[in-house]
JSON list of C-alpha atoms in Angstrom, two decimals:
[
{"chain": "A", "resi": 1, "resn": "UNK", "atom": "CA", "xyz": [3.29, -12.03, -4.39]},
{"chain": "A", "resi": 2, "resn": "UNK", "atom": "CA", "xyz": [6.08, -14.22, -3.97]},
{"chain": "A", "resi": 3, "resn": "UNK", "atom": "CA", "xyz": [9.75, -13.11, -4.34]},
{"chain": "A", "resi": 4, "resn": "UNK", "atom": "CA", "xyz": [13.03, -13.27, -3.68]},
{"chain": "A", "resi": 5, "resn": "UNK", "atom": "CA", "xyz": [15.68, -10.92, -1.83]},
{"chain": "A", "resi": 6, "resn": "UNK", "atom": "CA", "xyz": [19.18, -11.07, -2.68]},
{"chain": "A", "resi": 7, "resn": "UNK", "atom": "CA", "xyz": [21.06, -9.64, 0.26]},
{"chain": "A", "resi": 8, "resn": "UNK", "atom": "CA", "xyz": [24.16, -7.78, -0.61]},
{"chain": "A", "resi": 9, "resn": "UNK", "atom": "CA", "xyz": [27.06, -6.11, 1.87]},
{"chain": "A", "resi": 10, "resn": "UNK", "atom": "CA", "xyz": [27.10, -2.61, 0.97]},
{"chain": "A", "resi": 11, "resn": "UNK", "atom": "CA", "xyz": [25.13, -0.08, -1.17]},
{"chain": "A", "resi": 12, "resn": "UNK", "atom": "CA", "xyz": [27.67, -0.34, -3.81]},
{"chain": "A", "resi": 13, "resn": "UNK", "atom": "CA", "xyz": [27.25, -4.21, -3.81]},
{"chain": "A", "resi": 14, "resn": "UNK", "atom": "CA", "xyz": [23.63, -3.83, -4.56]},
{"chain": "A", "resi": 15, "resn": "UNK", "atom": "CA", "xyz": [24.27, -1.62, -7.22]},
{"chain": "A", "resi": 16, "resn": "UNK", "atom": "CA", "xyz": [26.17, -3.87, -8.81]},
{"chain": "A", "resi": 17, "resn": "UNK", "atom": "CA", "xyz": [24.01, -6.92, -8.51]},
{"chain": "A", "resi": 18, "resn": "UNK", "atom": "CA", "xyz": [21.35, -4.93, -9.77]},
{"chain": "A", "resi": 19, "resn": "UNK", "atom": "CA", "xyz": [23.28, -3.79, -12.89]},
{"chain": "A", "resi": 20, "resn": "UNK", "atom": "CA", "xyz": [24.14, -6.88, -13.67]},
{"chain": "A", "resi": 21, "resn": "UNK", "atom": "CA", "xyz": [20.70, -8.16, -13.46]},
{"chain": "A", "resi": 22, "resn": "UNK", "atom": "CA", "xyz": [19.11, -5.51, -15.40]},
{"chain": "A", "resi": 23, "resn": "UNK", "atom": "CA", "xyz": [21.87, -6.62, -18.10]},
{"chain": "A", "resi": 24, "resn": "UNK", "atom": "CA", "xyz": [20.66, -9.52, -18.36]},
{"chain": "A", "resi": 25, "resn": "UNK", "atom": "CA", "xyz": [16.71, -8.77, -18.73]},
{"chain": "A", "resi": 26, "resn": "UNK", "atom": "CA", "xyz": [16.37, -9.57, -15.23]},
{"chain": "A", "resi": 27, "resn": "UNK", "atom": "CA", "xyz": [14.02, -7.31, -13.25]},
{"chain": "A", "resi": 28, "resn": "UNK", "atom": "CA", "xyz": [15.77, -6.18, -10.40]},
{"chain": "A", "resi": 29, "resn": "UNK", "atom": "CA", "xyz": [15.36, -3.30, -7.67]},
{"chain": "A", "resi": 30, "resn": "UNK", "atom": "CA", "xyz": [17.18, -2.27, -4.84]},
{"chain": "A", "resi": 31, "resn": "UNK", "atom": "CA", "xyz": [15.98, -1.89, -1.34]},
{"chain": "A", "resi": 32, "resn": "UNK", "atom": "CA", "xyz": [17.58, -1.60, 2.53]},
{"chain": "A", "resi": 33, "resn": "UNK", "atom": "CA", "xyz": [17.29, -4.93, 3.83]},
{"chain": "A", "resi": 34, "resn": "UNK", "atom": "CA", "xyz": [14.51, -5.58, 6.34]},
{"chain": "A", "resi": 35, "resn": "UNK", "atom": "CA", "xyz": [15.57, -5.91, 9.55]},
{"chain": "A", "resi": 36, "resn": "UNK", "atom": "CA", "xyz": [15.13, -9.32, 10.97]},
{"chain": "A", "resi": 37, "resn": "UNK", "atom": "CA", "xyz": [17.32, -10.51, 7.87]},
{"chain": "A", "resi": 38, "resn": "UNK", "atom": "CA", "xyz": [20.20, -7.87, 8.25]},
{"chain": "A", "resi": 39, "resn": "UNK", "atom": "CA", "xyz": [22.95, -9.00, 10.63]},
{"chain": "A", "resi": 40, "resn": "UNK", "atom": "CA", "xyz": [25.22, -5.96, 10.61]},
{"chain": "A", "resi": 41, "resn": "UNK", "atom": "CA", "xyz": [21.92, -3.72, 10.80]},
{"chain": "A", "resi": 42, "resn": "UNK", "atom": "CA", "xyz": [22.18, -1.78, 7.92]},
{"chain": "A", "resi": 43, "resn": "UNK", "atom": "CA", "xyz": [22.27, -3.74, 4.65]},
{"chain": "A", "resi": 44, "resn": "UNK", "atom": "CA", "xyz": [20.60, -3.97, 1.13]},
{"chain": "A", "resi": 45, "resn": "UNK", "atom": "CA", "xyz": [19.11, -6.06, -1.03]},
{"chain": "A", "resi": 46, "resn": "UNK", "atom": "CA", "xyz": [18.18, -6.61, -4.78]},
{"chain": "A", "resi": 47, "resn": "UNK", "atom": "CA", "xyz": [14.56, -7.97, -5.00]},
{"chain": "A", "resi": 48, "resn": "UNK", "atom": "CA", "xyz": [13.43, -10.34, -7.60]},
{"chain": "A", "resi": 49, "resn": "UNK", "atom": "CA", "xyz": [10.92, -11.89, -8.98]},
{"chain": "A", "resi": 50, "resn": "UNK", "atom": "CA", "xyz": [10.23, -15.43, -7.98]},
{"chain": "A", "resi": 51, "resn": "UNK", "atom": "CA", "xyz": [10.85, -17.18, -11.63]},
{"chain": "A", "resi": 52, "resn": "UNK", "atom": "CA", "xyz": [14.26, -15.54, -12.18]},
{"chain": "A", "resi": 53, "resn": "UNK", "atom": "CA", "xyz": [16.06, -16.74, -9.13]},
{"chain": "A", "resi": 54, "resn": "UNK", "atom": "CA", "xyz": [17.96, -19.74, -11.05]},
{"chain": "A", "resi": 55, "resn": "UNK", "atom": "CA", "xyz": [18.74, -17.57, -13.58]},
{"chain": "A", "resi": 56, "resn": "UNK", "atom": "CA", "xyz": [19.78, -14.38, -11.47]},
{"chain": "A", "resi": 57, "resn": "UNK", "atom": "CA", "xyz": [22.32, -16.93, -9.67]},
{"chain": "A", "resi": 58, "resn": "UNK", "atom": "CA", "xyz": [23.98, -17.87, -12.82]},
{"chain": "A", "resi": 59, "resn": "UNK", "atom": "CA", "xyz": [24.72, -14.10, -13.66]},
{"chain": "A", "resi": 60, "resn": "UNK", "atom": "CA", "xyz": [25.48, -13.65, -10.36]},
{"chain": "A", "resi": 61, "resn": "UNK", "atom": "CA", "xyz": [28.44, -15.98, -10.64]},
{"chain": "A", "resi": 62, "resn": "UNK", "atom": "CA", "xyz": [29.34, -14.99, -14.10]},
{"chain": "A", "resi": 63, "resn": "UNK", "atom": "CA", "xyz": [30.24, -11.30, -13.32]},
{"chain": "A", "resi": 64, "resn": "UNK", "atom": "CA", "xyz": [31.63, -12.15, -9.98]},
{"chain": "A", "resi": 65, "resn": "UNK", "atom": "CA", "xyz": [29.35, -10.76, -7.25]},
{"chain": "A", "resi": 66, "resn": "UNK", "atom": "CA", "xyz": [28.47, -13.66, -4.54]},
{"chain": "A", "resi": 67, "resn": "UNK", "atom": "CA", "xyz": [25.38, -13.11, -3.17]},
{"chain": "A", "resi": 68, "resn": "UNK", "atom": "CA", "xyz": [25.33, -12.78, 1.67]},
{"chain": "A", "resi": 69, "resn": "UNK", "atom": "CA", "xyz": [22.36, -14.50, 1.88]},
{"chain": "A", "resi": 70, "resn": "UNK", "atom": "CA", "xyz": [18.97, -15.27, -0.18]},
{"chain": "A", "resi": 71, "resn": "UNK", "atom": "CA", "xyz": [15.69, -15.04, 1.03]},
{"chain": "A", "resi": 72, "resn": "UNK", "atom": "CA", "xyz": [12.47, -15.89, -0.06]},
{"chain": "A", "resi": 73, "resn": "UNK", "atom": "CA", "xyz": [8.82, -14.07, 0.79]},
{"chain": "A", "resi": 74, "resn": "UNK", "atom": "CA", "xyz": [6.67, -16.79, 2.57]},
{"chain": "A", "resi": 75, "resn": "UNK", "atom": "CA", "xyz": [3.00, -16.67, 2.08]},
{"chain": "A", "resi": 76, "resn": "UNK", "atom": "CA", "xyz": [2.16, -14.27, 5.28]},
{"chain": "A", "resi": 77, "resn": "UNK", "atom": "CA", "xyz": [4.67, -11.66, 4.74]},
{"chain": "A", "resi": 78, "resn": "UNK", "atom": "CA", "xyz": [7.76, -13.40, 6.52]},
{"chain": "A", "resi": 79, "resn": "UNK", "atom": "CA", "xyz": [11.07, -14.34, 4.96]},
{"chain": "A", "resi": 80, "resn": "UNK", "atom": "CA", "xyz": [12.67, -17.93, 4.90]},
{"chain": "A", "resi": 81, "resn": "UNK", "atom": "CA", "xyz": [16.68, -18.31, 4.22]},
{"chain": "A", "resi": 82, "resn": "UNK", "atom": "CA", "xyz": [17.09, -19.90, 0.65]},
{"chain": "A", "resi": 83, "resn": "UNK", "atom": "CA", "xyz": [20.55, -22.54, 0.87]},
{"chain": "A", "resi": 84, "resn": "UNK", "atom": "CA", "xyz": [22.76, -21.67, -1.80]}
]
């Protein structure tokens, strides 16, 4: 299954993007960040399904909460950097 993950600084950032999400009928669940894609080394992200991305963004920017980075799933398991 192909999806998205929304990676957020801190705990409390993910809750928040999450929130919002769920607001907004958007599916949304928080996990810690896999490792290749976390920087710092301890991050989460807010995983989505792959039709709500465009939509997700637009709430996203409405309440205020900028997502790090966006990643998608690729086909064998691996993640690929989404460009804002």
């Amino acid at each position: 299954m192909i999806y998205y993950l929304i990676v957020c600084k801190s705990l409390t950032y993910a809750q928040r993007t999450e929130a919002a999400l769920e607001r907004s009928g958007i599916g949304a669940h928080i996990l810690r960040s896999p490792q290749q894609l976390s920087d710092s080394g301890c991050s989460h992200c807010v995983k989505i399904a792959q039709r709500s991305l465009t939509t997700a963004l637009t709430v996203l920017k409405r309440a205020g909460l900028t997502p790090t980075r966006v990643f998608i799933t690729e086909s064998d398991g691996s993640y690929r950097e989404v460009a804002l």
